[in-house]
Amino acid sequence: MILQALYDYYQRKAQDPESALAPAGFEYKEIPFILELREDGSLNQIEDTRFIENKKKRAKAERVTQGVKKTSGVAANLLWDNAEYVLGVDTKGKPERVKEQQAAFLEKIRALDLADKDKGINAVIQFLEQLDHSVLAQQPLWEEITKTNPNLTFRLQGQPYLVCQSRLVQNALSNSANDESAKATCLITGETAEIERLHPAIKGVWGAQTAGANIISFNLDAFTSYGKSQSFNAPVSKEAAFAYTTALNHLLGKDSNQRMQVGDASTVFWASKEDALEDSFAAIWGASPAKDDPDRNTSAVKAVYEAVEKYGRKPAVGEETIFYILGLAPNAARISIRFWHVATVREVSQRIVEHFKLLEIDRSERDPEFLPLWLLLRAIALLGKTENVPPNLAGEVMRSILDGRPYPETLLSSAIRRIRAEQQVTYARAALIKAYLNRLTSTENLTVSLDIENPNQGYRLGRLFAVLEKIQEEANHGLNATIRDRYYGAASATPVTVFSTLMKLKNHHLSKMDNKGRVNNLEKLLGEIISEIQDFPSHLSLKDQGRFAIGYYHQRQDFFKKRNKTEPMTTANSVTTTDNQGDTE
Amino acid sequence: MSYSFCLEVSGDFACFTRPEMKVERVSYDVITPSAARAVFEAILWKPAIRWHIRRIEVLKPIRWMSLRRNEVASVIPAGAVKSAMKQGKGHLGLYIEEDRQQRAGLFLRDVRYRLYADFELLSPDSDNTTVKFAEMFKRRASKGQCFNQPYLGTREFSCAFRLVDSDEPIEKPQELIGKRELGWMLYDIDFSDIENPTPRFFQATLQDGVLIVPAGDSEEIRG
């Protein structure tokens, strides 16, 4: 499933000449310096391929022969490697080892046996044989090369391609792959083929080793079965192993717009056919806040809304296109699968729209219309920091969104805990609680804006608390701390303990107010809210605490609404009218 | 005459580990034939019979969960065992607390399947008749007897089972309607070469929640 889909993706992309997927035996690698040689093997110049991106220097990615798996031993790549291997520069103070490395590098090129056929190879061999550091030291870039030990490769002067990209080298590589050794049924393709013993590493998984980690690896004895070694425990043909790793590395690459970070899981996604969702999926979750287009998130979500509204449940273009979402997390030099979701593009789009509709709640102009996932998760984390989000939670949330199932319970409890700790019902938290409760039970119907009909105790008490706070604010202008700072936690969890005090306080506050008309209005509003509350309950359940937060948030947003419209709140009825307008919008 | 039986199994969790992702475990989407075979064998197995899974019906939507667990990292070396046997003393213990590996897993949750199977009599004679084993299985399964608790993929995910009349109606989840390609799935391990057991695979397709398992000697099984 996962590997098959990646294999298919490679096949699809390999057909496309525009794509940056390397053919078999090759990979794309950032090579900062290219040694340009003359035909006689002397050095013409060292070319610097780097360019500036985001104030950092980055090297151009070149198609080079696929690198070998580097371990502690000496293992040279073919025709490209770091300065230790290529030039014998000793950067770590181990001259013996460097000598060995360079010898291995040269030996590998000689083993190709192309020196008399390919001018480039011949030049490289000559260059390496008569390597003279004193000549090299005159090069302006020499100091940087000895310091940073960068990757290097060769080009023959006047040739547009690298030495390792010549047709002869390519042919030699594809032929050498056919030696008969262990053959078995490949579990990706089902063909009988030669089995890969060690799979290419997968790079770019956040938190994993920079050299790359593996999905298929058997790095400890306890992982093997039936006396088999390494990847013979899971027979995958060389071709399929190359294809799935290349595809995955491409998706995880630096420039890929088909990856995003969901909590600690590096997430990639792709479709079985070309699809617009591939490009916009990351933007929908606000994964990459592009500087040049701050509205990318909003417009991406709107596009999905439109697509869903247009086609609804009717068959749509690309309906049967399958969309894959894969979340990867590192674990002890291996990569584990955090989540894996397969659905049609239509299903995924519908789920996305459902999710954002659930989140919809009154907001101020400054707040984003569609809450990106990371903003949601940060809202429930300690100090609002991404690293304080529980590691597994982001993936679980993603899964519940895509499955259209209730959100994880931790979401509600942490949101309420953060609200009580900070006495702040923020837009993101309110949206989250609303979405959580509405999805949990189909009968729950928390509205986008103030719902004066909602009879729920928690909701009513939340509204009441917001009005009491408002009264206090209007009675004492410029307060630093309101009743919210002192009483929010107790009011939302154990109402009976504080509300009687608060009701008494309210009388004091009202008596301080000069505008008697205003006092009247507020009292009317209070009466209307309290009419549904028989008794202050001794405690509220977690869900009711959530509704309390929503009631408080709604009522408070409602006060702001009035102020924005510069329309004085006259009676409690005016609340009704504006609310209705809000509904019909 | 062959007897066909249907067992309904259900459990809170299941993990039918894929060989390619057996370290950081990822389950197959549905129960594999070999895991289903093990369920039948837990109820009745004799050297004279061999179970064949014919058909698997999925009764609950496919749900996932991810979990990290501590597992052991090493195996007790065979050499140490040999030398201990020779000398009559030695140390064979493996302390999991000192030798841990944390491994992540993507498991199935809340599963329910109907498994259809029949058995083959390897050496029919007057003592070993089909009817005898069929009656034994029927009696044991309907009473809930088993040699070991049947499990779903890994031992820690034990399951409940019951014998089902094959004409008992079933309700299929709406989500499973349609065709799903599950890719190459492990059929079983071939032990005919005991030195080098080889896995055998087949192309699994779930049609409206039903997985038809090809016969063990058919061309569709490769490996």
PDB file of N, CA, C and O in Angstrom, chain A residues 426-475:
ATOM      1  N   THR A 426      -9.608  32.447  23.524  1.00  0.00           N
ATOM      2  CA  THR A 426      -9.195  33.032  22.248  1.00  0.00           C
ATOM      3  C   THR A 426     -10.040  32.482  21.120  1.00  0.00           C
ATOM      4  O   THR A 426     -10.772  31.500  21.281  1.00  0.00           O
ATOM      5  N   TYR A 427      -9.899  33.115  19.977  1.00  0.00           N
ATOM      6  CA  TYR A 427     -10.628  32.697  18.773  1.00  0.00           C
ATOM      7  C   TYR A 427     -10.348  31.232  18.471  1.00  0.00           C
ATOM      8  O   TYR A 427     -11.274  30.424  18.291  1.00  0.00           O
ATOM      9  N   ALA A 428      -9.053  30.866  18.477  1.00  0.00           N
ATOM     10  CA  ALA A 428      -8.691  29.501  18.104  1.00  0.00           C
ATOM     11  C   ALA A 428      -9.275  28.495  19.094  1.00  0.00           C
ATOM     12  O   ALA A 428      -9.800  27.449  18.706  1.00  0.00           O
ATOM     13  N   ARG A 429      -9.202  28.826  20.383  1.00  0.00           N
ATOM     14  CA  ARG A 429      -9.718  27.881  21.384  1.00  0.00           C
ATOM     15  C   ARG A 429     -11.221  27.732  21.267  1.00  0.00           C
ATOM     16  O   ARG A 429     -11.759  26.620  21.323  1.00  0.00           O
ATOM     17  N   ALA A 430     -11.906  28.841  21.102  1.00  0.00           N
ATOM     18  CA  ALA A 430     -13.363  28.770  20.979  1.00  0.00           C
ATOM     19  C   ALA A 430     -13.744  27.950  19.747  1.00  0.00           C
ATOM     20  O   ALA A 430     -14.630  27.089  19.802  1.00  0.00           O
ATOM     21  N   ALA A 431     -13.033  28.211  18.645  1.00  0.00           N
ATOM     22  CA  ALA A 431     -13.333  27.485  17.403  1.00  0.00           C
ATOM     23  C   ALA A 431     -13.118  25.990  17.607  1.00  0.00           C
ATOM     24  O   ALA A 431     -13.929  25.161  17.180  1.00  0.00           O
ATOM     25  N   LEU A 432     -12.045  25.681  18.297  1.00  0.00           N
ATOM     26  CA  LEU A 432     -11.694  24.283  18.532  1.00  0.00           C
ATOM     27  C   LEU A 432     -12.759  23.580  19.379  1.00  0.00           C
ATOM     28  O   LEU A 432     -13.190  22.465  19.070  1.00  0.00           O
ATOM     29  N   ILE A 433     -13.177  24.239  20.443  1.00  0.00           N
ATOM     30  CA  ILE A 433     -14.170  23.632  21.337  1.00  0.00           C
ATOM     31  C   ILE A 433     -15.488  23.445  20.586  1.00  0.00           C
ATOM     32  O   ILE A 433     -16.134  22.399  20.673  1.00  0.00           O
ATOM     33  N   LYS A 434     -15.838  24.452  19.816  1.00  0.00           N
ATOM     34  CA  LYS A 434     -17.086  24.355  19.041  1.00  0.00           C
ATOM     35  C   LYS A 434     -17.011  23.167  18.086  1.00  0.00           C
ATOM     36  O   LYS A 434     -17.927  22.335  18.031  1.00  0.00           O
ATOM     37  N   ALA A 435     -15.893  23.079  17.369  1.00  0.00           N
ATOM     38  CA  ALA A 435     -15.746  21.982  16.406  1.00  0.00           C
ATOM     39  C   ALA A 435     -15.783  20.644  17.125  1.00  0.00           C
ATOM     40  O   ALA A 435     -16.444  19.701  16.696  1.00  0.00           O
ATOM     41  N   TYR A 436     -15.086  20.566  18.247  1.00  0.00           N
ATOM     42  CA  TYR A 436     -15.021  19.308  18.987  1.00  0.00           C
ATOM     43  C   TYR A 436     -16.417  18.856  19.418  1.00  0.00           C
ATOM     44  O   TYR A 436     -16.823  17.725  19.173  1.00  0.00           O
ATOM     45  N   LEU A 437     -17.148  19.787  20.055  1.00  0.00           N
ATOM     46  CA  LEU A 437     -18.460  19.397  20.595  1.00  0.00           C
ATOM     47  C   LEU A 437     -19.459  19.100  19.483  1.00  0.00           C
ATOM     48  O   LEU A 437     -20.218  18.136  19.560  1.00  0.00           O
ATOM     49  N   ASN A 438     -19.441  19.915  18.444  1.00  0.00           N
ATOM     50  CA  ASN A 438     -20.392  19.693  17.356  1.00  0.00           C
ATOM     51  C   ASN A 438     -20.151  18.369  16.667  1.00  0.00           C
ATOM     52  O   ASN A 438     -21.089  17.718  16.214  1.00  0.00           O
ATOM     53  N   ARG A 439     -18.887  17.974  16.551  1.00  0.00           N
ATOM     54  CA  ARG A 439     -18.626  16.726  15.861  1.00  0.00           C
ATOM     55  C   ARG A 439     -18.885  15.520  16.773  1.00  0.00           C
ATOM     56  O   ARG A 439     -19.267  14.459  16.299  1.00  0.00           O
ATOM     57  N   LEU A 440     -18.691  15.732  18.072  1.00  0.00           N
ATOM     58  CA  LEU A 440     -18.807  14.607  19.003  1.00  0.00           C
ATOM     59  C   LEU A 440     -20.216  14.023  19.003  1.00  0.00           C
ATOM     60  O   LEU A 440     -20.402  12.820  18.929  1.00  0.00           O
ATOM     61  N   THR A 441     -21.199  14.908  19.087  1.00  0.00           N
ATOM     62  CA  THR A 441     -22.581  14.413  19.075  1.00  0.00           C
ATOM     63  C   THR A 441     -23.335  15.143  17.982  1.00  0.00           C
ATOM     64  O   THR A 441     -23.230  16.358  17.855  1.00  0.00           O
ATOM     65  N   SER A 442     -24.116  14.375  17.233  1.00  0.00           N
ATOM     66  CA  SER A 442     -24.775  14.989  16.087  1.00  0.00           C
ATOM     67  C   SER A 442     -25.888  15.936  16.531  1.00  0.00           C
ATOM     68  O   SER A 442     -26.297  16.816  15.784  1.00  0.00           O
ATOM     69  N   THR A 443     -26.363  15.778  17.781  1.00  0.00           N
ATOM     70  CA  THR A 443     -27.445  16.643  18.236  1.00  0.00           C
ATOM     71  C   THR A 443     -26.934  18.006  18.701  1.00  0.00           C
ATOM     72  O   THR A 443     -27.683  18.965  18.777  1.00  0.00           O
ATOM     73  N   GLU A 444     -25.661  18.046  19.039  1.00  0.00           N
ATOM     74  CA  GLU A 444     -25.072  19.305  19.507  1.00  0.00           C
ATOM     75  C   GLU A 444     -25.111  20.306  18.367  1.00  0.00           C
ATOM     76  O   GLU A 444     -24.752  19.981  17.233  1.00  0.00           O
ATOM     77  N   ASN A 445     -25.556  21.505  18.652  1.00  0.00           N
ATOM     78  CA  ASN A 445     -25.582  22.487  17.577  1.00  0.00           C
ATOM     79  C   ASN A 445     -25.131  23.838  18.091  1.00  0.00           C
ATOM     80  O   ASN A 445     -25.932  24.735  18.323  1.00  0.00           O
ATOM     81  N   LEU A 446     -23.855  23.964  18.291  1.00  0.00           N
ATOM     82  CA  LEU A 446     -23.312  25.258  18.689  1.00  0.00           C
ATOM     83  C   LEU A 446     -23.190  26.113  17.442  1.00  0.00           C
ATOM     84  O   LEU A 446     -22.690  25.666  16.415  1.00  0.00           O
ATOM     85  N   THR A 447     -23.678  27.334  17.532  1.00  0.00           N
ATOM     86  CA  THR A 447     -23.772  28.162  16.339  1.00  0.00           C
ATOM     87  C   THR A 447     -22.503  28.982  16.136  1.00  0.00           C
ATOM     88  O   THR A 447     -21.624  29.013  16.986  1.00  0.00           O
ATOM     89  N   VAL A 448     -22.472  29.649  14.992  1.00  0.00           N
ATOM     90  CA  VAL A 448     -21.307  30.470  14.664  1.00  0.00           C
ATOM     91  C   VAL A 448     -21.270  31.705  15.557  1.00  0.00           C
ATOM     92  O   VAL A 448     -20.242  32.069  16.101  1.00  0.00           O
ATOM     93  N   SER A 449     -22.427  32.357  15.705  1.00  0.00           N
ATOM     94  CA  SER A 449     -22.442  33.520  16.592  1.00  0.00           C
ATOM     95  C   SER A 449     -23.478  33.321  17.693  1.00  0.00           C
ATOM     96  O   SER A 449     -24.128  32.278  17.748  1.00  0.00           O
ATOM     97  N   LEU A 450     -23.639  34.326  18.517  1.00  0.00           N
ATOM     98  CA  LEU A 450     -24.459  34.216  19.729  1.00  0.00           C
ATOM     99  C   LEU A 450     -25.814  33.563  19.468  1.00  0.00           C
ATOM    100  O   LEU A 450     -26.530  33.930  18.547  1.00  0.00           O
ATOM    101  N   ASP A 451     -26.135  32.589  20.300  1.00  0.00           N
ATOM    102  CA  ASP A 451     -27.384  31.855  20.147  1.00  0.00           C
ATOM    103  C   ASP A 451     -28.194  32.077  21.411  1.00  0.00           C
ATOM    104  O   ASP A 451     -27.979  31.421  22.419  1.00  0.00           O
ATOM    105  N   ILE A 452     -29.129  33.042  21.352  1.00  0.00           N
ATOM    106  CA  ILE A 452     -29.829  33.356  22.592  1.00  0.00           C
ATOM    107  C   ILE A 452     -30.869  32.302  22.946  1.00  0.00           C
ATOM    108  O   ILE A 452     -31.443  32.304  24.022  1.00  0.00           O
ATOM    109  N   GLU A 453     -31.101  31.371  22.033  1.00  0.00           N
ATOM    110  CA  GLU A 453     -32.067  30.307  22.310  1.00  0.00           C
ATOM    111  C   GLU A 453     -31.438  29.131  23.046  1.00  0.00           C
ATOM    112  O   GLU A 453     -32.133  28.290  23.577  1.00  0.00           O
ATOM    113  N   ASN A 454     -30.140  29.042  23.004  1.00  0.00           N
ATOM    114  CA  ASN A 454     -29.470  27.867  23.580  1.00  0.00           C
ATOM    115  C   ASN A 454     -29.729  27.768  25.078  1.00  0.00           C
ATOM    116  O   ASN A 454     -29.337  28.653  25.834  1.00  0.00           O
ATOM    117  N   PRO A 455     -30.417  26.717  25.514  1.00  0.00           N
ATOM    118  CA  PRO A 455     -30.811  26.642  26.918  1.00  0.00           C
ATOM    119  C   PRO A 455     -29.762  25.965  27.802  1.00  0.00           C
ATOM    120  O   PRO A 455     -29.959  25.842  29.000  1.00  0.00           O
ATOM    121  N   ASN A 456     -28.667  25.513  27.240  1.00  0.00           N
ATOM    122  CA  ASN A 456     -27.705  24.743  28.032  1.00  0.00           C
ATOM    123  C   ASN A 456     -27.168  25.566  29.199  1.00  0.00           C
ATOM    124  O   ASN A 456     -26.842  26.748  29.062  1.00  0.00           O
ATOM    125  N   GLN A 457     -27.082  24.908  30.362  1.00  0.00           N
ATOM    126  CA  GLN A 457     -26.633  25.576  31.592  1.00  0.00           C
ATOM    127  C   GLN A 457     -25.245  26.191  31.428  1.00  0.00           C
ATOM    128  O   GLN A 457     -25.011  27.341  31.767  1.00  0.00           O
ATOM    129  N   GLY A 458     -24.350  25.396  30.886  1.00  0.00           N
ATOM    130  CA  GLY A 458     -22.977  25.862  30.721  1.00  0.00           C
ATOM    131  C   GLY A 458     -22.928  27.083  29.821  1.00  0.00           C
ATOM    132  O   GLY A 458     -22.303  28.097  30.144  1.00  0.00           O
ATOM    133  N   TYR A 459     -23.639  26.976  28.699  1.00  0.00           N
ATOM    134  CA  TYR A 459     -23.665  28.078  27.733  1.00  0.00           C
ATOM    135  C   TYR A 459     -24.228  29.343  28.364  1.00  0.00           C
ATOM    136  O   TYR A 459     -23.668  30.427  28.243  1.00  0.00           O
ATOM    137  N   ARG A 460     -25.339  29.173  29.086  1.00  0.00           N
ATOM    138  CA  ARG A 460     -25.988  30.325  29.726  1.00  0.00           C
ATOM    139  C   ARG A 460     -25.059  30.974  30.742  1.00  0.00           C
ATOM    140  O   ARG A 460     -24.939  32.183  30.813  1.00  0.00           O
ATOM    141  N   LEU A 461     -24.423  30.115  31.552  1.00  0.00           N
ATOM    142  CA  LEU A 461     -23.541  30.649  32.590  1.00  0.00           C
ATOM    143  C   LEU A 461     -22.375  31.389  31.957  1.00  0.00           C
ATOM    144  O   LEU A 461     -21.930  32.418  32.463  1.00  0.00           O
ATOM    145  N   GLY A 462     -21.866  30.869  30.834  1.00  0.00           N
ATOM    146  CA  GLY A 462     -20.795  31.551  30.128  1.00  0.00           C
ATOM    147  C   GLY A 462     -21.236  32.926  29.682  1.00  0.00           C
ATOM    148  O   GLY A 462     -20.522  33.923  29.856  1.00  0.00           O
ATOM    149  N   ARG A 463     -22.446  32.983  29.121  1.00  0.00           N
ATOM    150  CA  ARG A 463     -22.976  34.285  28.694  1.00  0.00           C
ATOM    151  C   ARG A 463     -23.112  35.223  29.888  1.00  0.00           C
ATOM    152  O   ARG A 463     -22.729  36.384  29.823  1.00  0.00           O
ATOM    153  N   LEU A 464     -23.663  34.668  30.980  1.00  0.00           N
ATOM    154  CA  LEU A 464     -23.879  35.463  32.183  1.00  0.00           C
ATOM    155  C   LEU A 464     -22.556  36.057  32.653  1.00  0.00           C
ATOM    156  O   LEU A 464     -22.456  37.244  32.972  1.00  0.00           O
ATOM    157  N   PHE A 465     -21.519  35.196  32.631  1.00  0.00           N
ATOM    158  CA  PHE A 465     -20.210  35.638  33.110  1.00  0.00           C
ATOM    159  C   PHE A 465     -19.692  36.778  32.235  1.00  0.00           C
ATOM    160  O   PHE A 465     -19.129  37.760  32.736  1.00  0.00           O
ATOM    161  N   ALA A 466     -19.923  36.674  30.931  1.00  0.00           N
ATOM    162  CA  ALA A 466     -19.456  37.717  30.029  1.00  0.00           C
ATOM    163  C   ALA A 466     -20.177  39.035  30.315  1.00  0.00           C
ATOM    164  O   ALA A 466     -19.560  40.114  30.306  1.00  0.00           O
ATOM    165  N   VAL A 467     -21.485  38.945  30.614  1.00  0.00           N
ATOM    166  CA  VAL A 467     -22.244  40.166  30.885  1.00  0.00           C
ATOM    167  C   VAL A 467     -21.773  40.798  32.192  1.00  0.00           C
ATOM    168  O   VAL A 467     -21.585  42.010  32.287  1.00  0.00           O
ATOM    169  N   LEU A 468     -21.532  39.937  33.205  1.00  0.00           N
ATOM    170  CA  LEU A 468     -21.075  40.455  34.489  1.00  0.00           C
ATOM    171  C   LEU A 468     -19.744  41.183  34.322  1.00  0.00           C
ATOM    172  O   LEU A 468     -19.515  42.237  34.913  1.00  0.00           O
ATOM    173  N   GLU A 469     -18.882  40.595  33.487  1.00  0.00           N
ATOM    174  CA  GLU A 469     -17.594  41.232  33.264  1.00  0.00           C
ATOM    175  C   GLU A 469     -17.768  42.576  32.561  1.00  0.00           C
ATOM    176  O   GLU A 469     -17.129  43.568  32.902  1.00  0.00           O
ATOM    177  N   LYS A 470     -18.680  42.571  31.606  1.00  0.00           N
ATOM    178  CA  LYS A 470     -18.952  43.793  30.854  1.00  0.00           C
ATOM    179  C   LYS A 470     -19.442  44.888  31.795  1.00  0.00           C
ATOM    180  O   LYS A 470     -19.023  46.050  31.697  1.00  0.00           O
ATOM    181  N   ILE A 471     -20.325  44.514  32.716  1.00  0.00           N
ATOM    182  CA  ILE A 471     -20.860  45.497  33.665  1.00  0.00           C
ATOM    183  C   ILE A 471     -19.730  46.080  34.492  1.00  0.00           C
ATOM    184  O   ILE A 471     -19.612  47.290  34.669  1.00  0.00           O
ATOM    185  N   GLN A 472     -18.846  45.204  34.940  1.00  0.00           N
ATOM    186  CA  GLN A 472     -17.734  45.673  35.748  1.00  0.00           C
ATOM    187  C   GLN A 472     -16.852  46.633  34.953  1.00  0.00           C
ATOM    188  O   GLN A 472     -16.434  47.682  35.449  1.00  0.00           O
ATOM    189  N   GLU A 473     -16.627  46.281  33.717  1.00  0.00           N
ATOM    190  CA  GLU A 473     -15.777  47.125  32.872  1.00  0.00           C
ATOM    191  C   GLU A 473     -16.395  48.497  32.659  1.00  0.00           C
ATOM    192  O   GLU A 473     -15.713  49.512  32.687  1.00  0.00           O
ATOM    193  N   GLU A 474     -17.702  48.497  32.438  1.00  0.00           N
ATOM    194  CA  GLU A 474     -18.355  49.778  32.163  1.00  0.00           C
ATOM    195  C   GLU A 474     -18.442  50.630  33.415  1.00  0.00           C
ATOM    196  O   GLU A 474     -18.445  51.852  33.330  1.00  0.00           O
ATOM    197  N   ALA A 475     -18.512  49.971  34.570  1.00  0.00           N
ATOM    198  CA  ALA A 475     -18.596  50.715  35.819  1.00  0.00           C
ATOM    199  C   ALA A 475     -17.242  51.289  36.206  1.00  0.00           C
ATOM    200  O   ALA A 475     -17.138  52.376  36.752  1.00  0.00           O
TER     201      ALA A 475
END
